[in-house]
Coordinates of C-alpha atoms and ligand atoms in Angstrom, one line a residue:
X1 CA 0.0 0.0 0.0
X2 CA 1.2 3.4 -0.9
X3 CA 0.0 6.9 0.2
X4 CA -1.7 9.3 -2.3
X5 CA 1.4 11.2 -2.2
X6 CA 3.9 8.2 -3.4
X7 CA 1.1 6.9 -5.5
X8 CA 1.3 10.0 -7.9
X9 CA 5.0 10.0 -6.8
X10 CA 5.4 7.0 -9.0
X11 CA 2.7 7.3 -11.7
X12 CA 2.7 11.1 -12.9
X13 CA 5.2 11.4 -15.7
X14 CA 3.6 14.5 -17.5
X15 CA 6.1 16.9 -18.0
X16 CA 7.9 18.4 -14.8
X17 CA 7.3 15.3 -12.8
X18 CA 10.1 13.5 -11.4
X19 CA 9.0 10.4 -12.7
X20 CA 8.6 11.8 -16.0
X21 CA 11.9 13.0 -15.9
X22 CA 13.2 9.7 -14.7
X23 CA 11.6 7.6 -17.2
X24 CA 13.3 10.4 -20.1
X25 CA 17.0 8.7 -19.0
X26 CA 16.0 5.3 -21.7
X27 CA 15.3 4.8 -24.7
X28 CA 11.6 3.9 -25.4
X29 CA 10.1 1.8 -28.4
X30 CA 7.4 3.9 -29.8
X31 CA 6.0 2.4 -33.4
X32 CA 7.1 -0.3 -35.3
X33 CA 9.1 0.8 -38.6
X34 CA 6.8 -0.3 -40.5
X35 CA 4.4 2.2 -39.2
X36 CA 6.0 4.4 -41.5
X37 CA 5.7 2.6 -44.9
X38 CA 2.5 3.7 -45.5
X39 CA 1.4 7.4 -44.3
X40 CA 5.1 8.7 -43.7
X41 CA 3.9 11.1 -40.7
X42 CA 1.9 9.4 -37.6
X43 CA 0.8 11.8 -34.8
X44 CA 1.9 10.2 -31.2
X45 CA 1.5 11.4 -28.1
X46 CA 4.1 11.0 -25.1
X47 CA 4.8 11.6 -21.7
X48 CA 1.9 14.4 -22.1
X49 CA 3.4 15.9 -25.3
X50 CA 1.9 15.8 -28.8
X51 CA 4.5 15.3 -31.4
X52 CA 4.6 13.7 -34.9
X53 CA 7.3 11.0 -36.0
X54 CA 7.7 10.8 -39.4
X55 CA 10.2 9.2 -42.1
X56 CA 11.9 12.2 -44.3
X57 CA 12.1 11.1 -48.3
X58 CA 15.7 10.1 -47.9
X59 CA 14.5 7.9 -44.9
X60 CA 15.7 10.1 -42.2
X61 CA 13.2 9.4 -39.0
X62 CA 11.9 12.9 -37.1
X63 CA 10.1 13.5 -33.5
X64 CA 8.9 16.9 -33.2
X65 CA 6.5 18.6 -31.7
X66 CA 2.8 18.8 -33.1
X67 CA 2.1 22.6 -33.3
X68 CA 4.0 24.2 -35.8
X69 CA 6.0 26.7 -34.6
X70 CA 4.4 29.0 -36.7
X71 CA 1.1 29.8 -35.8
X72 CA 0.3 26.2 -34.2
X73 CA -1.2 24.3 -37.6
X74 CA -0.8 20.2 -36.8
X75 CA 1.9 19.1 -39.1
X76 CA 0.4 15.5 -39.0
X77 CA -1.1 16.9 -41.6
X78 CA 2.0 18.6 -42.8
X79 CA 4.2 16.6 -46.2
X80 CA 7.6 15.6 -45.7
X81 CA 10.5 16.7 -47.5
X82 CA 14.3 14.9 -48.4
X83 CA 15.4 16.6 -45.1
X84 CA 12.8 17.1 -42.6
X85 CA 8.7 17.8 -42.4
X86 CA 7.1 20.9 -43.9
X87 CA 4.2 22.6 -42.6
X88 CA 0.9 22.7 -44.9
X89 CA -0.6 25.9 -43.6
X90 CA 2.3 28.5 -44.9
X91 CA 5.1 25.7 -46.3
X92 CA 7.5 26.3 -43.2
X93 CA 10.2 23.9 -42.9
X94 CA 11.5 22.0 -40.2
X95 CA 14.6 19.1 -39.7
X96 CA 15.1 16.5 -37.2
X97 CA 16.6 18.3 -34.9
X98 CA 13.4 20.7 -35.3
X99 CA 15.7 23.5 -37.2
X100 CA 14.0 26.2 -39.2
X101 CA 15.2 25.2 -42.7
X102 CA 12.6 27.3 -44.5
X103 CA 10.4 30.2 -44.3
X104 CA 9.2 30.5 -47.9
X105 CA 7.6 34.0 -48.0
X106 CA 9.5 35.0 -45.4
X107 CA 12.7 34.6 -47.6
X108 CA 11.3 35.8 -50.6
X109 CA 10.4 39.0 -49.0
X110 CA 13.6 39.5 -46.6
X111 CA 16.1 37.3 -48.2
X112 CA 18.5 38.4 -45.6
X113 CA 16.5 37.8 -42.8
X114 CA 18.0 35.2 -40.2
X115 CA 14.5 34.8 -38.6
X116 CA 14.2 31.3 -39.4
X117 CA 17.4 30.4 -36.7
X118 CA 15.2 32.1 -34.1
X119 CA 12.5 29.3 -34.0
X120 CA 12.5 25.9 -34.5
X121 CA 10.7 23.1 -32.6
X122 CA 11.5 20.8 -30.0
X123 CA 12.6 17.6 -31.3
X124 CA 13.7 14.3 -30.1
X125 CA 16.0 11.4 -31.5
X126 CA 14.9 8.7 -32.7
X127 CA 17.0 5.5 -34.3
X128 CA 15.5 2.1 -35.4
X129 CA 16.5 -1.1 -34.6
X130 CA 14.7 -4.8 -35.4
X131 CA 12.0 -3.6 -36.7
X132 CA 11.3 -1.1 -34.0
X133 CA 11.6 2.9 -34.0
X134 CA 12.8 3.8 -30.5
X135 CA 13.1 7.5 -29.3
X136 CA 15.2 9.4 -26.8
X137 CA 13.1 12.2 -25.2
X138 CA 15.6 12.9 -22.3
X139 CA 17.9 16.1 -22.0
X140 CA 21.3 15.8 -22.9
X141 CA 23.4 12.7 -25.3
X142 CA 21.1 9.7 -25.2
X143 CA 22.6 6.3 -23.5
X144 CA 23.5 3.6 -26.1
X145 CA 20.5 2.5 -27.8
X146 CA 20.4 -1.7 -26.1
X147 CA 21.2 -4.1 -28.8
X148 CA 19.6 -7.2 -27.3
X149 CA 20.8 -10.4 -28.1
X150 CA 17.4 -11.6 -29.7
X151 CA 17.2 -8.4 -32.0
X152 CA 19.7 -10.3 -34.1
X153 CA 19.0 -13.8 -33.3
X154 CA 17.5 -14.5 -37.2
X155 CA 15.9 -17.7 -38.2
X156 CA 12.6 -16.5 -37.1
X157 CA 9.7 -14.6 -37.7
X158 CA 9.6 -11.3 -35.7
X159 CA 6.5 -9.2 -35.3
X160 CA 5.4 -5.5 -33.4
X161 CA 2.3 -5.3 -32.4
X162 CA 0.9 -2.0 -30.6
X163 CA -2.0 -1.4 -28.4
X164 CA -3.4 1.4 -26.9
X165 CA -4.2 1.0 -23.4
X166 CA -6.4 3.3 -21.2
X167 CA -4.4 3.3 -18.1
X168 CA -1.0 4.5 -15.9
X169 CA 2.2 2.6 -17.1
X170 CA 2.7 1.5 -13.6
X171 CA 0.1 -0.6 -13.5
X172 CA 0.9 -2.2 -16.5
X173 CA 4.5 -2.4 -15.5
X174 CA 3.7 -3.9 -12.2
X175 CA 2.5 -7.2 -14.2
X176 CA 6.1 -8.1 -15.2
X177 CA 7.3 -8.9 -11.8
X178 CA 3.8 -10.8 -11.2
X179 CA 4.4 -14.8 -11.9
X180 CA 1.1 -15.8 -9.9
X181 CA -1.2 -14.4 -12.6
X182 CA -0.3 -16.8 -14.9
X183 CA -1.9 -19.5 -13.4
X184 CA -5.2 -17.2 -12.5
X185 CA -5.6 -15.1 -15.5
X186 CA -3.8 -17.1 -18.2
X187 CA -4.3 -20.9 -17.3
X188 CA -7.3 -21.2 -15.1
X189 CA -9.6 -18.2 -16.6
X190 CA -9.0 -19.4 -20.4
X191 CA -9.6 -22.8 -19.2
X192 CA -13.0 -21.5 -17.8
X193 CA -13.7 -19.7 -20.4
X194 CA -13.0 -22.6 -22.6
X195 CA -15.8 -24.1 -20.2
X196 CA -13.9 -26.7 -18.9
X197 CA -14.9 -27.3 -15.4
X198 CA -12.6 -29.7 -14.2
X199 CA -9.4 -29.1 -11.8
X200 CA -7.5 -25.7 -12.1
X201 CA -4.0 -26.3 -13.3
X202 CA -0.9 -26.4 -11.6
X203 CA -0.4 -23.9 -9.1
X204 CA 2.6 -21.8 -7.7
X205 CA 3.8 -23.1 -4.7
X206 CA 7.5 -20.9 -4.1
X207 CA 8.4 -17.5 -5.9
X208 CA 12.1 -15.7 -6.0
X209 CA 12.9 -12.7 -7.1
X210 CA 16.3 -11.0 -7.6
X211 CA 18.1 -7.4 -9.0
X212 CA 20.4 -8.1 -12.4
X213 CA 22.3 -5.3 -14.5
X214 CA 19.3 -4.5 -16.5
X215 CA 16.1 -5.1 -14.3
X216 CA 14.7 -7.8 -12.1
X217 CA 14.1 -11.1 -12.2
X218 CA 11.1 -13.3 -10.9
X219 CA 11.5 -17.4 -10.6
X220 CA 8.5 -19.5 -9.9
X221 CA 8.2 -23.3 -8.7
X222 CA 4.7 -24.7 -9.5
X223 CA 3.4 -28.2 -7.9
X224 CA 4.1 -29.4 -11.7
X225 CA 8.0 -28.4 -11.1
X226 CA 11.0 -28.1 -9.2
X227 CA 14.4 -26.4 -8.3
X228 CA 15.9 -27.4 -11.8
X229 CA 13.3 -26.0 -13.9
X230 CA 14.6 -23.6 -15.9
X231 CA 12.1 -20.9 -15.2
X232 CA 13.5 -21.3 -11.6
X233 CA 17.0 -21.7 -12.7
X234 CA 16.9 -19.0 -14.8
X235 CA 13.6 -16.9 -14.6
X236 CA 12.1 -14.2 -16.3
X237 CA 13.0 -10.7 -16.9
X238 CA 11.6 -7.5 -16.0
X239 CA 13.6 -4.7 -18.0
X240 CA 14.4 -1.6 -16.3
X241 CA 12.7 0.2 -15.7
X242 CA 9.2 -0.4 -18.0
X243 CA 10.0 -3.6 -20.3
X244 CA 9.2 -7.0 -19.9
X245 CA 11.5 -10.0 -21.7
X246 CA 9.9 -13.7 -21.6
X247 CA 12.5 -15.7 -23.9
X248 CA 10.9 -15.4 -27.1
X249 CA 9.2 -11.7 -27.0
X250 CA 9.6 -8.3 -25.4
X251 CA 6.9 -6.2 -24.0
X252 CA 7.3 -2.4 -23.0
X253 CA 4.9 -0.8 -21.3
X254 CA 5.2 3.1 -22.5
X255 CA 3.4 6.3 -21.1
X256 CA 1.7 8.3 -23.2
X257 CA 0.7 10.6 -20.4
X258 CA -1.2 10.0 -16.8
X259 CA -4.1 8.1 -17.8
X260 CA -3.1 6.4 -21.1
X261 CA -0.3 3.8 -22.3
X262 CA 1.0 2.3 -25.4
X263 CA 1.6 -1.4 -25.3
X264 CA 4.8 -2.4 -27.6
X265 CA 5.8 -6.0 -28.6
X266 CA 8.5 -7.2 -29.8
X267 CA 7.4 -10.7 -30.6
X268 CA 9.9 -13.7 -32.3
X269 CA 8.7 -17.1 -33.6
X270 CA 11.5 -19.2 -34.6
X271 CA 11.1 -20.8 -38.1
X272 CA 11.2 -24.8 -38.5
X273 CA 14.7 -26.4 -39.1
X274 CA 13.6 -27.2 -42.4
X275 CA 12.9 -23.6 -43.3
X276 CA 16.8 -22.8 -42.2
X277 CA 18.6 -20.6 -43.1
X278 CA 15.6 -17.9 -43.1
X279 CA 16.1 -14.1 -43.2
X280 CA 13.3 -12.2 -42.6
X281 CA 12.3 -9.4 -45.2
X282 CA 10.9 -7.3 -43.4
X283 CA 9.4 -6.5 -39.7
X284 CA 5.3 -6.1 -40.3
X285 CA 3.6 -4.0 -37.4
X286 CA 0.0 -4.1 -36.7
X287 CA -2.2 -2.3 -33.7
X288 CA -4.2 -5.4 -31.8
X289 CA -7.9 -4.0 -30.9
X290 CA -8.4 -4.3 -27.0
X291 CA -12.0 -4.2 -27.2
X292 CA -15.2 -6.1 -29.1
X293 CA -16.9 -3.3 -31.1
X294 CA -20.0 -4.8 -31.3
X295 CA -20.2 -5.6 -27.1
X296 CA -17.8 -3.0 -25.9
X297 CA -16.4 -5.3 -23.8
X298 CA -12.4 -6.3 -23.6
X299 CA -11.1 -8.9 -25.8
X300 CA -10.1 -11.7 -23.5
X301 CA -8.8 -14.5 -25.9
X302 CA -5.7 -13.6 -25.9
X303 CA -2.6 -13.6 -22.9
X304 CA -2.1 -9.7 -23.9
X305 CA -5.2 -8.9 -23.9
X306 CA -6.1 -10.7 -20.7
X307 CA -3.2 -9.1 -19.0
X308 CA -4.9 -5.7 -20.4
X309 CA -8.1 -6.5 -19.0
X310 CA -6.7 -6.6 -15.3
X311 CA -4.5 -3.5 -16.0
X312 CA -7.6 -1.3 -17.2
X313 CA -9.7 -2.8 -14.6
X314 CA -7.2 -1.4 -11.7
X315 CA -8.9 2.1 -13.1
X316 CA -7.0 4.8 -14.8
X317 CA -4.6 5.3 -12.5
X318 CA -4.6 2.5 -9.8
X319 CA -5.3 3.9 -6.4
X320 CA -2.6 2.0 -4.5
X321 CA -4.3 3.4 -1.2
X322 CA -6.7 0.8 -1.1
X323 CA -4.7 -2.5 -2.1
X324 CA -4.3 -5.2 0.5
X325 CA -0.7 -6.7 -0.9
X326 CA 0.1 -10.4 0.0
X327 CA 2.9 -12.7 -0.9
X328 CA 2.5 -12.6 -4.4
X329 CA 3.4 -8.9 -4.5
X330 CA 7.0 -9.2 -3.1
X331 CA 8.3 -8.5 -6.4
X332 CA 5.9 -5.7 -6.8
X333 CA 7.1 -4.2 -3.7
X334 CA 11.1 -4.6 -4.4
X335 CA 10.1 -2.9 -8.4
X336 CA 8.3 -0.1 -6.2
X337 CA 11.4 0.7 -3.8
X338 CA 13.8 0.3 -6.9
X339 CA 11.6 3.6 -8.1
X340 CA 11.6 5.4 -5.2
X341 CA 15.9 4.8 -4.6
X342 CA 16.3 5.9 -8.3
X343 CA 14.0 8.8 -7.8
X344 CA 16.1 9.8 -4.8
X345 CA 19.8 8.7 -6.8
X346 CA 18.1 11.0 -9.9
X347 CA 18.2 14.3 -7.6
X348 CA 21.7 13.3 -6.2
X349 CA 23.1 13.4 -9.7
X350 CA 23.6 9.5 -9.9
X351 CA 23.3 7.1 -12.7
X352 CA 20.0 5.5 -13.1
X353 CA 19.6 1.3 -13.2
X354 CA 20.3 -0.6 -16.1
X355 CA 21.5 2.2 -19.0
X356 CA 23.9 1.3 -21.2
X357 CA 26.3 4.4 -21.5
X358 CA 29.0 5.3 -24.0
X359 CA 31.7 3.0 -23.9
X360 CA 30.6 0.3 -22.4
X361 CA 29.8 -3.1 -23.9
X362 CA 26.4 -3.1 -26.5
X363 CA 26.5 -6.2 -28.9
X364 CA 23.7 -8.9 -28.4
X365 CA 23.9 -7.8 -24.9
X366 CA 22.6 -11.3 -23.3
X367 CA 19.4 -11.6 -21.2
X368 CA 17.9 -14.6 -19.2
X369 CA 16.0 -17.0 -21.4
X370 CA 14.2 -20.0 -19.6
X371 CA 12.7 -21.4 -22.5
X372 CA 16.1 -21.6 -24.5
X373 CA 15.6 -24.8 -25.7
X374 CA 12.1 -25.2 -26.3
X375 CA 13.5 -22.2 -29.3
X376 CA 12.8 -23.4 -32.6
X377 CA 10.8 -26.0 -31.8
X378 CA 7.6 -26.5 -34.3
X379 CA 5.7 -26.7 -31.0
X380 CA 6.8 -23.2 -29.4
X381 CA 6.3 -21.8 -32.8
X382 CA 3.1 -23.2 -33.9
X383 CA 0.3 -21.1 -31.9
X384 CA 0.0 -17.3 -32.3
X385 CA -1.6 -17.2 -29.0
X386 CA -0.6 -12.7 -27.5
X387 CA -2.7 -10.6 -29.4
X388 CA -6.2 -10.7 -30.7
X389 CA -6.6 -9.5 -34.5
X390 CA -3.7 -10.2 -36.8
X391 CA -4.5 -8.8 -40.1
X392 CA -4.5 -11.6 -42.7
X393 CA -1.3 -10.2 -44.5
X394 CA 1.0 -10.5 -41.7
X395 CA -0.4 -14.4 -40.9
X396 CA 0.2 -14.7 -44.9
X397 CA 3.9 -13.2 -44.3
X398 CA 3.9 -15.6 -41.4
X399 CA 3.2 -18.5 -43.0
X400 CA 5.2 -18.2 -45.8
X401 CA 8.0 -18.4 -43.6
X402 CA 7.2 -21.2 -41.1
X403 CA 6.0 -23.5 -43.9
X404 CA 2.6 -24.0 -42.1
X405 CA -0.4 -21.6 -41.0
X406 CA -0.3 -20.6 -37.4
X407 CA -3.6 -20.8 -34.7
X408 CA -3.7 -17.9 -34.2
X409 CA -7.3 -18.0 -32.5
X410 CA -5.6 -17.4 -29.0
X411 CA -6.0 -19.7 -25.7
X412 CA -9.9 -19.5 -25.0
Ligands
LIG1 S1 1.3 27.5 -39.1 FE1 2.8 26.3 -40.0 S2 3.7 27.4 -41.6 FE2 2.2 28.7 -40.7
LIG2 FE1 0.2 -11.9 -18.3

């Protein structure tokens, strides 16, 4: 349990908020690159800012601000140019680093004019990597940009999927260090669901958790398993401070502002022996609905959007007055702390948990994988059970490289 005050400590992240500011040290995924390859210019919103990403015609990626620093027209509805993104209303130009590159009738009427180096926008970085467009929207250089070992594992099929999710991050964040909700919300509610009515299935009976370079790690024993299991062994891994890594896919969890997050997946299937060697084309991204439009009610057929329907269901912002924490939540409690310390460490002037800085080592940087071996196999790879809705291209992408047509009708 929390008080009001370390409650909206922890979970405000508009700008000026400590947490905001915290969460600005790391890089964050924000779109898929593919995102991109249709409409060039997508409107995102961000730690409580509205800004546009957009890829230039030479295929230079942008973050600015929305308003043009003109008179405030929406350049998502602006054009891009070979350098940058020009504003629709009056044709004002701006680059990457949100430099005033032109003022058309401003320079045809006072060619000597320097007025266009007095305004610009604010602009962020932003690189790509696996598929992924990741931004920096911290002050000062940017850490290294984590090159994770399964970014460049190959011989699989790799998807992002996105959903928008009406709720804090923290919440959201607070599943990853959760290991008893797998067997409530993922194995015994789908089997329910499923309306079977027998047993529940195996259930958790010791749970460890531990600090590593880049996060935190949960372990679970089940009455199904013991000490060697690798998911004891080894674990899973939640990655500092709002990422999730399970073996074979990534989740971030990233704040769009108080009340609103973007769920990002970074989701690898590996491809049959037979279809070996296999390099993937390209990285298809897709937005997975979270609700039925016809009942209004959440989509609960798949793990994602099961795990959504508890995070929305803790409210908007989950008012961590009124929780009654157990046993389960030691995880949740040693992820809360971690926040406050680094909070406090932040306003000392000391380096936050888990960046990668300049220098230091950042090639297939290794993380725990528990389900290493089961990798490749037909029957890890065969079920596209996370997200609800994959649009029949990407299955057709996806089948053309496994050989065979994934399920992808999810667990219930
Ligand atoms: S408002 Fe953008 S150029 Fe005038
Ligand atoms: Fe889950």
């Amino acid at each position: 349990m929390l008080t009001a005050e370390q409650n909206r400590l922890l979970t405000s992240i508009v700008p000026g908020t400590p947490m905001g500011d915290y969460l600005r040290h790391y890089w964050h995924p924000i779109a898929g690159a593919a995102d991109l390859a249709g409409d060039p210019i997508k409107p995102i919103r961000l730690f409580g800012e509205d800004l546009v990403l957009y890829r230039n015609r030479t295929g230079g990626y942008g973050l600015v601000e929305r308003r043009c620093a003109h008179r405030g027209a929406d350049l998502a509805y602006g054009f891009v140019e070979d350098d940058g993104i020009r504003c629709s209303y009056h044709g004002w130009c701006f680059d990457a680093r949100g430099k005033c590159l032109e003022q058309p009738f401003e320079q045809t009427v006072l060619p000597t004019s320097r007025y266009r180096e007095k305004v610009g926008l604010k602009a962020y970085p932003v690189r790509e990597k696996a598929g992924l467009l990741f931004a920096f929207l911290g002050a000062g250089d940017p850490p290294q940009l984590p090159d994770w070992e399964p970014f460049s594992r190959g011989n699989g099929f790799v998807q992002v999927v996105t959903a928008d999710v009406p709720c804090n991050w923290l919440q959201c964040q607070e599943n990853s260090i959760d290991p008893v909700h797998f067997e409530w919300m993922h194995s015994n509610w789908s089997s329910r669901m499923r309306g079977e009515d027998g047993a529940f299935g195996p259930a958790h009976v010791k749970l460890g958790f531990q600090e590593f370079d880049y996060g935190l790690i949960y372990k679970r024993i089940r009455d199904d398993t013991d000490e060697s299991d690798p998911l004891w062994t080894i674990g899973r891994a939640l990655l500092w401070p709002n990422g999730f890594f399970l073996g074979n896919h990534f989740e971030w969890r990233v704040p769009v502002d108080d009340e609103n997050t973007l769920s990002v997946s970074w989701i690898y299937a590996a491809v049959p022996e037979n279809r070996r060697p296999y390099v993937q084309p390209q990285i298809p991204s897709w937005k997975s609905p979270i609700a039925d439009p016809e009942t209004g009610r959440w989509i609960t057929s798949h793990v994602i959007n099961q795990d959504i329907v508890a995070w929305v269901g803790q409210g908007r912002i989950a008012d961590r007055t009124r929780e009654n924490l157990g046993q389960s939540d030691k995880g949740i409690v040693m992820m809360r702390n971690r926040l406050f310390s680094e909070l406090k460490a932040m306003a000392a002037g000391e380096r936050p948990k888990g960046l990668i800085l300049d220098g230091e080592p950042n090639e297939r940087v290794p993380l725990p994988v528990a389900n290493r071996l089961s990798l490749g196999a037909a029957a890890d790879s065969s079920r596209f059970i996370l997200h609800a809705g994959q649009p029949a291209a990407v299955r057709d992408q996806c089948t053309e490289a496994m050989g065979f047509e994934m399920d992808i009708s999810g667990v219930v």
